[in-house]
Coordinates of C-alpha atoms in Angstrom, one line a residue:
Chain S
X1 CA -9.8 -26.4 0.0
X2 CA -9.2 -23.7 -2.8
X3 CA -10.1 -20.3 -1.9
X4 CA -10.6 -17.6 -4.6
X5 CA -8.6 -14.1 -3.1
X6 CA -11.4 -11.2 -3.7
X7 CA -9.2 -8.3 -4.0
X8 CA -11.9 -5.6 -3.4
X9 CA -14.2 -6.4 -0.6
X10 CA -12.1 -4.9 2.5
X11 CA -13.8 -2.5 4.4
X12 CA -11.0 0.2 3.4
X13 CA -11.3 0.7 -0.5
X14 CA -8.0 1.8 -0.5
X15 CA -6.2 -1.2 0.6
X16 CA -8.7 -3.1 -2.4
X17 CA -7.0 -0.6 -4.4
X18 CA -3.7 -1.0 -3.4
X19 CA -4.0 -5.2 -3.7
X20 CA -5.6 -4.6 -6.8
X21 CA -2.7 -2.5 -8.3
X22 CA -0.1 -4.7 -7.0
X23 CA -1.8 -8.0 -9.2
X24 CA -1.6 -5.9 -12.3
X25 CA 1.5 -4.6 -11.5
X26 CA 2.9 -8.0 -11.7
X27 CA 0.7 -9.0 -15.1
X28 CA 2.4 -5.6 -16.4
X29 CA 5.9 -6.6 -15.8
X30 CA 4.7 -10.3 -17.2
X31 CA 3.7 -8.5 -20.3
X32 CA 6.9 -7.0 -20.4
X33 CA 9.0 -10.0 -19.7
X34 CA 6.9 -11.7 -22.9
X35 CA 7.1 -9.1 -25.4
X36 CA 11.3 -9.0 -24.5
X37 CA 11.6 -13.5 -25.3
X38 CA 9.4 -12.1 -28.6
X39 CA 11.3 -9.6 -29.8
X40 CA 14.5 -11.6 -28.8
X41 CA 12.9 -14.7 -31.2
X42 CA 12.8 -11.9 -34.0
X43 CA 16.3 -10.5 -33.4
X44 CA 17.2 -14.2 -33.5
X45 CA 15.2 -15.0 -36.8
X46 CA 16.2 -12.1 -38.8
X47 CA 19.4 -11.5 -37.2
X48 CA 19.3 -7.9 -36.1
X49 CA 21.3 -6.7 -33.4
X50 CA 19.5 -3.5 -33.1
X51 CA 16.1 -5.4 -31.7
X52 CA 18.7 -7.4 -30.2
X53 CA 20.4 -4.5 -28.0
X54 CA 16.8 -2.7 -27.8
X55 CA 16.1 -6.2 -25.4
X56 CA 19.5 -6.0 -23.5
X57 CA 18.8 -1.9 -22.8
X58 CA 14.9 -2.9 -21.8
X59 CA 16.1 -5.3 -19.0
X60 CA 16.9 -2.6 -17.0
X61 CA 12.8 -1.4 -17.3
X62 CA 12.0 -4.5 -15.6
X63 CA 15.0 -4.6 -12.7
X64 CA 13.3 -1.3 -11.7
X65 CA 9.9 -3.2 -11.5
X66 CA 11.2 -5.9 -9.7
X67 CA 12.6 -3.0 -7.2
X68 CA 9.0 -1.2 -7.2
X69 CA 7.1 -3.6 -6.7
X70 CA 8.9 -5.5 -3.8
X71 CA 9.3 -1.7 -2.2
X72 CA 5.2 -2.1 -2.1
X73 CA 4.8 -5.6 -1.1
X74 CA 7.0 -4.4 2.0
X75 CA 4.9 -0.7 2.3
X76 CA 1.9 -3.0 2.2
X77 CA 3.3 -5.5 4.7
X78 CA 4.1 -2.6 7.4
X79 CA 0.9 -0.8 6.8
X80 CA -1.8 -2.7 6.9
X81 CA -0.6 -5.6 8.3
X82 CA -2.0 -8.3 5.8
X83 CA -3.2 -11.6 7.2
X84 CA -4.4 -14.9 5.3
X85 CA -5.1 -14.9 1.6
X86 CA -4.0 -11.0 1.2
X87 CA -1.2 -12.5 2.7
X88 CA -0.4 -15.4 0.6
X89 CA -0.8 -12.7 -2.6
X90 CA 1.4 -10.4 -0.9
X91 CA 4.1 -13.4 -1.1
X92 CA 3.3 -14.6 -3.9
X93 CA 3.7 -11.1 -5.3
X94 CA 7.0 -10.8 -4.2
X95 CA 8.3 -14.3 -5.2
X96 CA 6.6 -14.1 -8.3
X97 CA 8.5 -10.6 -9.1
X98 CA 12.1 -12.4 -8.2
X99 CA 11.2 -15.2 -10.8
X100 CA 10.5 -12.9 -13.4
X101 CA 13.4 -10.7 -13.0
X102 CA 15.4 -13.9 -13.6
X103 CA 13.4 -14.5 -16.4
X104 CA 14.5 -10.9 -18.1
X105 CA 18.2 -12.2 -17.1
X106 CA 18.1 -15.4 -19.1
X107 CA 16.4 -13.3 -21.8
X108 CA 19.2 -11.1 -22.0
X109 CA 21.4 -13.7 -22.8
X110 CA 19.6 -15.3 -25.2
X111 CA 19.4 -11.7 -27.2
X112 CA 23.4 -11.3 -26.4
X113 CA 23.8 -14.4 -29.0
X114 CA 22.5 -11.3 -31.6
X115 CA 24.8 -9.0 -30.1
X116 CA 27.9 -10.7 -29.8
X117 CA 27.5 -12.1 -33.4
X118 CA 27.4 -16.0 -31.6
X119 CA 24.1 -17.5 -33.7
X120 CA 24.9 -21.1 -34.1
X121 CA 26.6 -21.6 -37.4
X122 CA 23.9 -24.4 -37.8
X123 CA 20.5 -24.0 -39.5
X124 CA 19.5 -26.9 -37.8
X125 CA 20.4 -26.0 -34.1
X126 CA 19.1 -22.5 -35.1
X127 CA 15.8 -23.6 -35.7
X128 CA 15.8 -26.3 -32.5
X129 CA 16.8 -23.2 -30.3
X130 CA 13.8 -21.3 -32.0
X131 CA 11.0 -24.4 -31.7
X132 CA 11.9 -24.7 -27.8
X133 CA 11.3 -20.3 -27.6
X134 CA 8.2 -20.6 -29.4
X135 CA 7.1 -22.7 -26.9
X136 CA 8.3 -20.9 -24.0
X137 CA 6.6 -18.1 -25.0
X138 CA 3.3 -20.3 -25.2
X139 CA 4.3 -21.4 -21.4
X140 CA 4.7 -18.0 -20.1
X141 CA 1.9 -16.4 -21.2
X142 CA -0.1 -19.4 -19.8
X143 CA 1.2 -19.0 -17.0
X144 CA 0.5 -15.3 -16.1
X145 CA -3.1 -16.0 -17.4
X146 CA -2.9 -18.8 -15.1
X147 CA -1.7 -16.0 -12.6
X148 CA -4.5 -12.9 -13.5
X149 CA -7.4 -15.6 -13.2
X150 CA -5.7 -17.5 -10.1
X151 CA -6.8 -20.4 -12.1
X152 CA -4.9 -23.7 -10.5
X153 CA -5.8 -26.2 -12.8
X154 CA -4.3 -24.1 -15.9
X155 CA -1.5 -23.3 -13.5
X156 CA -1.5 -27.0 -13.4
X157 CA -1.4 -27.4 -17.1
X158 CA 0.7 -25.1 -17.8
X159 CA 3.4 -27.1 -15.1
X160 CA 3.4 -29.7 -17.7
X161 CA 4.2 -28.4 -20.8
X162 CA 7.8 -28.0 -18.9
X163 CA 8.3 -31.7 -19.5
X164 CA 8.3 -31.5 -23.7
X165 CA 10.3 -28.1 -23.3
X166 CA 13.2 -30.3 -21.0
X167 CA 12.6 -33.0 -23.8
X168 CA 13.0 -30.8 -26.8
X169 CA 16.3 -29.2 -25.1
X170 CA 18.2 -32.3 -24.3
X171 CA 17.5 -33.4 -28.2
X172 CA 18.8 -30.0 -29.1
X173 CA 21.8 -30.3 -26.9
X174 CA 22.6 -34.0 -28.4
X175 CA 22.2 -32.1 -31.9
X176 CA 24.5 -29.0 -30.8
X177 CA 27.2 -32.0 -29.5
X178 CA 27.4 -33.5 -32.9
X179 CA 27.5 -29.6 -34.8
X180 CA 29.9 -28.7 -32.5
X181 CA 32.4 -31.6 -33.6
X182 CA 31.8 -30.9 -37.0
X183 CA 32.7 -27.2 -36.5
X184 CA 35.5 -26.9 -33.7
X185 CA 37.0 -23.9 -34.5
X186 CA 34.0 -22.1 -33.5
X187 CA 34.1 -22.8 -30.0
X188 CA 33.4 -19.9 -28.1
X189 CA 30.7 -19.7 -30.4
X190 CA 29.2 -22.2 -29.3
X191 CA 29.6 -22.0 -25.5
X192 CA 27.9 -19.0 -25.9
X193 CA 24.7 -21.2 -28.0
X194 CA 24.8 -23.8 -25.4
X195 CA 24.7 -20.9 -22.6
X196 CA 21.5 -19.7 -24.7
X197 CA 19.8 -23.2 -24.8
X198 CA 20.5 -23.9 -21.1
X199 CA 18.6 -20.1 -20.7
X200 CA 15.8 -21.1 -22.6
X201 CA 15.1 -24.0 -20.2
X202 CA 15.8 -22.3 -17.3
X203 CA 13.2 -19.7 -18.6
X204 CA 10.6 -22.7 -18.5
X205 CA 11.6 -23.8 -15.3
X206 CA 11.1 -20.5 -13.7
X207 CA 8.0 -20.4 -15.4
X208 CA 7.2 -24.0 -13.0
X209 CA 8.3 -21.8 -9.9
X210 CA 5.3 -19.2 -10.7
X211 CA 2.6 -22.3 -11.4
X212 CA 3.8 -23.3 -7.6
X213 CA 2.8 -20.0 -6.2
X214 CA -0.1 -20.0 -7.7
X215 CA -1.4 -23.4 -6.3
X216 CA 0.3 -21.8 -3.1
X217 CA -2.2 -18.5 -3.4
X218 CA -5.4 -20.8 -4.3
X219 CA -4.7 -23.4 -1.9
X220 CA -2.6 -21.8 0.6
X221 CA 0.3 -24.8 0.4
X222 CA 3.6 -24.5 -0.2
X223 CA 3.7 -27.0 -3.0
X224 CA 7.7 -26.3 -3.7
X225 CA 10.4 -29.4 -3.9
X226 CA 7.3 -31.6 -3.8
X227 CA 5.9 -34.3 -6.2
X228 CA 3.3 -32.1 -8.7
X229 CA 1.2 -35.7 -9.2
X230 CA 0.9 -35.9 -5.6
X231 CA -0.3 -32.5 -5.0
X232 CA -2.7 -32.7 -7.6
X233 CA -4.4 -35.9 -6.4
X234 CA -4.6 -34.5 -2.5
X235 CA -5.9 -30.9 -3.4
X236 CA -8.3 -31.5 -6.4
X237 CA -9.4 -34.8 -5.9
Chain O
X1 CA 11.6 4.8 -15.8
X2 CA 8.1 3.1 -15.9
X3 CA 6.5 3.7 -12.4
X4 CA 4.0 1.4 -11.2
X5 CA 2.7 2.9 -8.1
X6 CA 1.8 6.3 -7.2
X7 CA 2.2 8.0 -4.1
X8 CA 0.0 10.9 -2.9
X9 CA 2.8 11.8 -0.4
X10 CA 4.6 14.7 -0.7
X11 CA 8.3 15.0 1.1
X12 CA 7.3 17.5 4.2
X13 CA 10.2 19.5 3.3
X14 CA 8.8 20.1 0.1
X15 CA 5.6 21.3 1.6
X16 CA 4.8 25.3 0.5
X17 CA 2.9 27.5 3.2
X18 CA 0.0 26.9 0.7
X19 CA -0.1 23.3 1.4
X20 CA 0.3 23.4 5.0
X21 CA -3.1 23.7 7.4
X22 CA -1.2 23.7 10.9
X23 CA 2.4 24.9 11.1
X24 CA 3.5 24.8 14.8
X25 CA 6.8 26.7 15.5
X26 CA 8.9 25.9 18.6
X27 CA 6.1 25.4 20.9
X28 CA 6.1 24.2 24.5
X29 CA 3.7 23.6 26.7
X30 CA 3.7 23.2 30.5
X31 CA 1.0 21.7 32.9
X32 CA 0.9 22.2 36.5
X33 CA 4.5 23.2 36.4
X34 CA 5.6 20.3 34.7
X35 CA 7.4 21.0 30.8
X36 CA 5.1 18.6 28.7
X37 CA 5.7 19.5 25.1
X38 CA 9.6 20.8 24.3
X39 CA 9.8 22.9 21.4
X40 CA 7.4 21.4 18.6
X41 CA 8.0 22.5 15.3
X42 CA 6.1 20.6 12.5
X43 CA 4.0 21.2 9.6
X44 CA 0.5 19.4 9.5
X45 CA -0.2 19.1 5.7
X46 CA -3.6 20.2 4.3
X47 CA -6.4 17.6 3.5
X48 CA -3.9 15.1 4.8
X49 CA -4.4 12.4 8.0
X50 CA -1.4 12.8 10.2
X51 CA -0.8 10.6 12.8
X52 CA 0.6 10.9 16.3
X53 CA 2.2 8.3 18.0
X54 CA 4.1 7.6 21.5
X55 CA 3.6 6.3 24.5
X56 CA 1.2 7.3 27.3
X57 CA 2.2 10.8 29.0
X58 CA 4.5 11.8 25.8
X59 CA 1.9 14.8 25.2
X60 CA 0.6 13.3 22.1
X61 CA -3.0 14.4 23.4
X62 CA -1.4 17.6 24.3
X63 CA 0.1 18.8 21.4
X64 CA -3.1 17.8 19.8
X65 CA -5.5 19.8 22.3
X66 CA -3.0 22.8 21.4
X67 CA -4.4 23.2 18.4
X68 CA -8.2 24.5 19.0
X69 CA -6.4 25.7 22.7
X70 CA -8.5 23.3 24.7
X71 CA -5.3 23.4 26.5
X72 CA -6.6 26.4 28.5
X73 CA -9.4 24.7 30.3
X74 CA -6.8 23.8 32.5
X75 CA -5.6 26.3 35.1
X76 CA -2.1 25.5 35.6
X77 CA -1.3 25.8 31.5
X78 CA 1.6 28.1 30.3
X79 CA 2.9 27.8 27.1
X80 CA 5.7 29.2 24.6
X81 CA 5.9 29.2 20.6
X82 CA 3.2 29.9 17.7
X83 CA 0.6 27.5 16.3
X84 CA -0.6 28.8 12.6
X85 CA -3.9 27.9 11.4
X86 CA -3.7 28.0 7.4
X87 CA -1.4 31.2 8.8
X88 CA -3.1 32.6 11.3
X89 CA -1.6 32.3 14.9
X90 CA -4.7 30.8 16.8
X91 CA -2.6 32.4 20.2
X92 CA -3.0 36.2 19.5
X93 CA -5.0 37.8 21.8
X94 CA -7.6 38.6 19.6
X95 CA -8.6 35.4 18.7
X96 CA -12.3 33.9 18.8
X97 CA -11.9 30.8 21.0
X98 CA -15.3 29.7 20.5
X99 CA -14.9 30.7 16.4
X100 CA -11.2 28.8 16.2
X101 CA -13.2 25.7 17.9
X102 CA -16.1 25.4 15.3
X103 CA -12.9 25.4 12.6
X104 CA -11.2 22.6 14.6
X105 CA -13.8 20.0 15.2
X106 CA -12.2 17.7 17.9
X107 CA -13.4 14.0 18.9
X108 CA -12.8 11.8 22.1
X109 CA -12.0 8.9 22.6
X110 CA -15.6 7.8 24.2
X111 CA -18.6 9.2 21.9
X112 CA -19.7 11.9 23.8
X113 CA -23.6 12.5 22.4
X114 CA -26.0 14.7 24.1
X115 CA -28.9 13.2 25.8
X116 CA -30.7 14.5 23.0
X117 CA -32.2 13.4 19.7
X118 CA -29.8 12.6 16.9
X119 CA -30.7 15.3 14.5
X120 CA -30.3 17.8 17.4
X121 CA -26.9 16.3 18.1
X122 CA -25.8 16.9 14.3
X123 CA -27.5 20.6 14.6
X124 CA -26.2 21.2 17.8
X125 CA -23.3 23.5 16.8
X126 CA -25.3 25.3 14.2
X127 CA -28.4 26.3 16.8
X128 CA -26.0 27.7 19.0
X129 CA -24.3 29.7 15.9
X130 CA -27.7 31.1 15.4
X131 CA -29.0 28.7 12.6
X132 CA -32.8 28.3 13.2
X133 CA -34.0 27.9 9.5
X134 CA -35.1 24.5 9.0
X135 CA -34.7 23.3 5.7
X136 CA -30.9 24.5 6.1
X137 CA -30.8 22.4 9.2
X138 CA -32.2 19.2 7.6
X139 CA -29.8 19.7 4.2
X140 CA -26.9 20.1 6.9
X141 CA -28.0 17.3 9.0
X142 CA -28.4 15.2 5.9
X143 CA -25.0 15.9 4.8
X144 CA -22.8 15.5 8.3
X145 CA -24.9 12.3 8.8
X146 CA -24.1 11.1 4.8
X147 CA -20.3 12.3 5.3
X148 CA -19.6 10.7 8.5
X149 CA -21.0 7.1 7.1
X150 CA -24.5 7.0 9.2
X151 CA -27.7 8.2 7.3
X152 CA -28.4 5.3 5.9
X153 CA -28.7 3.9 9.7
X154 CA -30.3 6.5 10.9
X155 CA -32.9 7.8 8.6
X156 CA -35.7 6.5 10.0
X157 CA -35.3 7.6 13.0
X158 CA -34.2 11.1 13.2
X159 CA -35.8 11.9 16.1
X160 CA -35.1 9.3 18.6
X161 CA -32.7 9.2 21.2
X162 CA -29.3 9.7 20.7
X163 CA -28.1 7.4 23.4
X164 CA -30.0 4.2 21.8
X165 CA -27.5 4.0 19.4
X166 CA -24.8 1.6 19.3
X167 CA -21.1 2.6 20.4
X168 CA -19.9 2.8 16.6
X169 CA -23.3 4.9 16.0
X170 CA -22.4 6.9 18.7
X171 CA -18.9 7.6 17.8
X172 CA -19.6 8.7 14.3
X173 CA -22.7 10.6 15.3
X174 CA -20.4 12.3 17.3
X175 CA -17.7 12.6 14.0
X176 CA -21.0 13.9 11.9
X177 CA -21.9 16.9 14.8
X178 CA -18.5 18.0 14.7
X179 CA -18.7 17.9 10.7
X180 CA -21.9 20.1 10.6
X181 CA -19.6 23.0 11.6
X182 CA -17.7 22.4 8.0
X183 CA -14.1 22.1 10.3
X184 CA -11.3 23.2 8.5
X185 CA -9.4 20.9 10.8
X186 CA -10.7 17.3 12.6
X187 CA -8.8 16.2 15.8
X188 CA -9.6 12.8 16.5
X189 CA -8.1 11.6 20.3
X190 CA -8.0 7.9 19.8
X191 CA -11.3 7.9 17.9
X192 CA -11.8 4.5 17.7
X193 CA -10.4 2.8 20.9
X194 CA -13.8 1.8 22.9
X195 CA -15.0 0.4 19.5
X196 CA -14.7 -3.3 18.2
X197 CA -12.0 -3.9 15.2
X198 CA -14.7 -3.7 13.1
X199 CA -16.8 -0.6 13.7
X200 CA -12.7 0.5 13.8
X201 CA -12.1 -0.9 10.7
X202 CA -15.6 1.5 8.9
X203 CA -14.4 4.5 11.0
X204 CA -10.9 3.9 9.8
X205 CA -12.4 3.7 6.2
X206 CA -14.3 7.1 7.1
X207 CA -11.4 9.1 8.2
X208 CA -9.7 8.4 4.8
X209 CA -13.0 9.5 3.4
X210 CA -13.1 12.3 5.0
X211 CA -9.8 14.1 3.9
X212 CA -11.5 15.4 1.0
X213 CA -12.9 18.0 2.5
X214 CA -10.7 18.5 6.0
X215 CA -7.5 17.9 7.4
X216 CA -7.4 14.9 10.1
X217 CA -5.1 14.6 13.0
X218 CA -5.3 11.5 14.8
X219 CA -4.1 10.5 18.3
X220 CA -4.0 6.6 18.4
X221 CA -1.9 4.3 20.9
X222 CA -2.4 1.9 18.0
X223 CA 0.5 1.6 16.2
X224 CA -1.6 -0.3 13.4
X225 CA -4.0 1.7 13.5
X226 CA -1.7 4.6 12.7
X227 CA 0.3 2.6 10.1
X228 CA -3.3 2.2 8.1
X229 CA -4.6 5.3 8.1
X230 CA -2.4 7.9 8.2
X231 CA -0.3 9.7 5.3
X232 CA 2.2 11.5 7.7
X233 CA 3.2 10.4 11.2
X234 CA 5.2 11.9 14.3
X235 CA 6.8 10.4 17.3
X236 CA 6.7 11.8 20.4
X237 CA 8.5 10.9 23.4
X238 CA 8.9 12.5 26.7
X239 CA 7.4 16.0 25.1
X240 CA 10.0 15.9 22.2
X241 CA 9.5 15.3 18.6
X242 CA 11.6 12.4 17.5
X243 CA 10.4 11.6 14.3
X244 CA 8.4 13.3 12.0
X245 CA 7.9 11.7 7.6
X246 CA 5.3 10.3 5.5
X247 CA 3.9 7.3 6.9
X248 CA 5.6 4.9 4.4
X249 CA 8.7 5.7 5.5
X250 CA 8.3 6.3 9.1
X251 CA 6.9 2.9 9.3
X252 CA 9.5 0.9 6.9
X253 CA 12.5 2.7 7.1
X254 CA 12.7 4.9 10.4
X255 CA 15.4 7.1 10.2
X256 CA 15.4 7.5 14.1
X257 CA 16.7 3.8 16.0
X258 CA 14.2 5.4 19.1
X259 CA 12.0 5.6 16.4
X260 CA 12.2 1.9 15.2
X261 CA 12.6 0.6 18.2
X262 CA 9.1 2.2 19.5
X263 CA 7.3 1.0 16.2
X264 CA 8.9 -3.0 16.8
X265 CA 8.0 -3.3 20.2
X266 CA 11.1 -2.8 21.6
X267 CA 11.2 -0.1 24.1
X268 CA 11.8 0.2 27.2

């Protein structure tokens, strides 16, 4: 049975205030975490390492998040001793805030491909790498929509869009195989590109991680290392 | 650095004379002979809810009782040290007992109304101070009853019996009285412990309310209870002071192991 979390009908206002702050505490640092994989696309597309190293310095913004936010999740835990659904959001909260950290990681390394000078010498991988970011960007914001609205069946949607983003990356990888035999000599090159694509996934399957949660705040199951189809046919029949 | 949350709290070391409503200063107390509080020194910080915790007989209740000297109803009471009210020692000689207690509402643990009607309850204090003109009575029994969360109950009914009311009435009829005297400081001894979690849960939501306008001190044996609604806490044990912070820290990262193990259920 899905069960919509009202954030601001405790007795005490303050603890609606303090549930309330911690959701858009976590949207904020998901706005964050976005507007880093967008700039990192234009540092990519126009080749500027200053955007580039603006991204790498900017990571460090959202490790103090991450560090804030948990540091509430646990004041909120001692203090008011949350139970059901202001539970699940407390968790949720907290896991969420660990995925997205990791997110700002994989980011980083992406942007480092700017910063190091290791773009793919191929117009063609270039571009793949730039088509699969595009629509990473697309997933992510979904997902934090997903997240603000605790809307399952976009959270659900959004799950699948992981599948093309998997598909796209293995055709890119083939393509990078083939580039990288043309071009050998540029090797640690492209260890670093191939470090980039496999980021870019990861980024998408992080992005899976937070659609979980969100079926785990709405529904109150742990839907992890489970089969997606069959949750969706048993909770929204 | 972005910060996302905000903290009302200020580090009790970094609290200015101006800030602080009670300062206690190396204050003992004895009863019947018997040492209960040893050397107290704390700062209680203004338009703040402190919170006292400990077990039963630690002279929580004591230490709290010391501050509007309700101490002194008992015969066998000596005591040792200073208590400052907004820097005024409440134990020189010259004091106004009666005046100090009309500064430093105090509420019990069982509502205590008079068998009398609710708007006398609330005016109660102010008849005896001499008030008798009625349209100041009504605006302050309006107000007391508004502040402490039970006009809108009540209304109707001014008049009746203060006894019909329910427990949770009761209690913050009894919170509303004591706020008709404007108290520059509330003392609430385990305010909410004959009441159901959630009548607890409104009067909870009061108290925070009501730190606008005074300074709470609460005595609660409910360690929850403290962890919700207070912004500074102490631990007392066996008359000492172990512990003294801002709530958020006292209840996530104790600095004292007697503290932690107290707060986790682990002592004794």
């Amino acid at each position: 049975m899905k069960r919509h979390i009202e954030l601001n009908t405790h007795i005490s206002g303050k603890f609606n205030q303090e549930l309330e702050n911690l959701t858009n505490s976590v949207l904020t640092m998901g706005g964050e975490v976005e507007q880093q994989l967008i700039n990192t696309i234009a540092a990519i597309r126009e080749n500027n390492a200053s955007i580039a190293e603006r991204v790498v310095l900017n990571d460090l913004k959202i490790n103090s998040m991450e560090v804030q936010i948990d540091d509430e999740c646990m004041r909120i835990i001692a203090k008011r001793n949350p139970t059901a659904g202001d539970l699940r959001l407390i968790m949720t909260v907290s896991r969420a805030t660990t995925d997205i950290e990791r997110i700002g990681d994989e980011i980083c390394r992406i942007a480092k491909l700017v910063t190091k000078d290791s773009l793919p010498p191929s117009e063609l991988v270039l571009s793949g790498m730039l088509m699969i970011a595009e629509k990473v960007v697309i997933m992510m914001r979904g997902t934090f929509d997903a997240f603000a609205r605790q809307d399952e069946r976009s959270a659900v949607a959004v799950y699948e869009q992981d599948d093309n983003i998997d598909k796209n990356q293995k055709e890119l990888l083939k393509q990078t195989a083939i580039e990288m035999k043309k071009d050998p000599s540029e090797m640690q090159r492209w260890f670093d590109v191939l470090w980039a694509i496999r980021s870019l996934e990861r980024i998408g399957d992080r992005c899976k991680n937070l659609c979980e949660y969100i079926l785990f705040l709405t529904y109150g199951k742990d839907v992890r290392h489970s089969s997606m189809k069959k949750t969706v046919k048993k909770l929204m029949k | 650095m972005l910060k996302l949350f905000e903290t009302e709290t200020l580090a009790l070391s970094e609290l200015t004379e101006k800030q602080t409503a009670i300062h206690v200063k190396d204050f003992s107390v004895w009863l019947n002979n018997n040492a209960v509080l040893n050397k107290i020194s704390m700062r209680i910080p203004k338009n703040k809810i402190t919170a006292m915790i400990g077990q039963s007989g630690c002279g929580k209740s004591t230490l709290l009782s010391s501050f509007n000297r309700m101490n002194e109803l008992n015969q066998k009471y000596a005591y040792e040290g200073e208590v400052l009210l907004h820097g005024r020692n409440i134990y020189n000689k010259k004091e106004n007992v009666a005046k100090l207690r009309t500064q430093v509402g105090m509420v019990f643990q069982r509502p205590n109304p008079f068998p009398m009607s609710i708007y006398e309850n609330v005016c109660f204090g102010l008849r005896i101070q001499g008030e008798t003109e009625r349209r100041m009575l009504d605006d302050i029994v309006e107000k007391s009853l508004r502040n402490a969360a039970l006009w809108d109950e009540v209304k109707d009914r001014l008049f009746d019996s203060a006894l019909l009311l329910s427990g949770g009435q009761q209690q913050r009829l009894v919170i509303a009285r004591a706020l008709a005297l404007n108290p520059e400081v509330l003392l609430l001894d385990e305010p909410t412990s004959a009441l159901d979690p959630l009548t607890t849960l409104h009067i909870e939501e009061l108290i925070s309310q009501l730190k606008k306008s005074c300074t709470v001190v609460i005595v609660t044996h409910n360690m929850q209870q403290a962890a919700r609604v207070s912004d500074y806490a102490v631990f007392l044990h066996q008359g000492e002071l172990i512990e003294y912070s801002d709530s958020d820290s006292l209840f996530t990262m104790p600095s004292k192991k007697q503290t932690e193990d107290y707060i986790t259920g682990r002592y004794g």
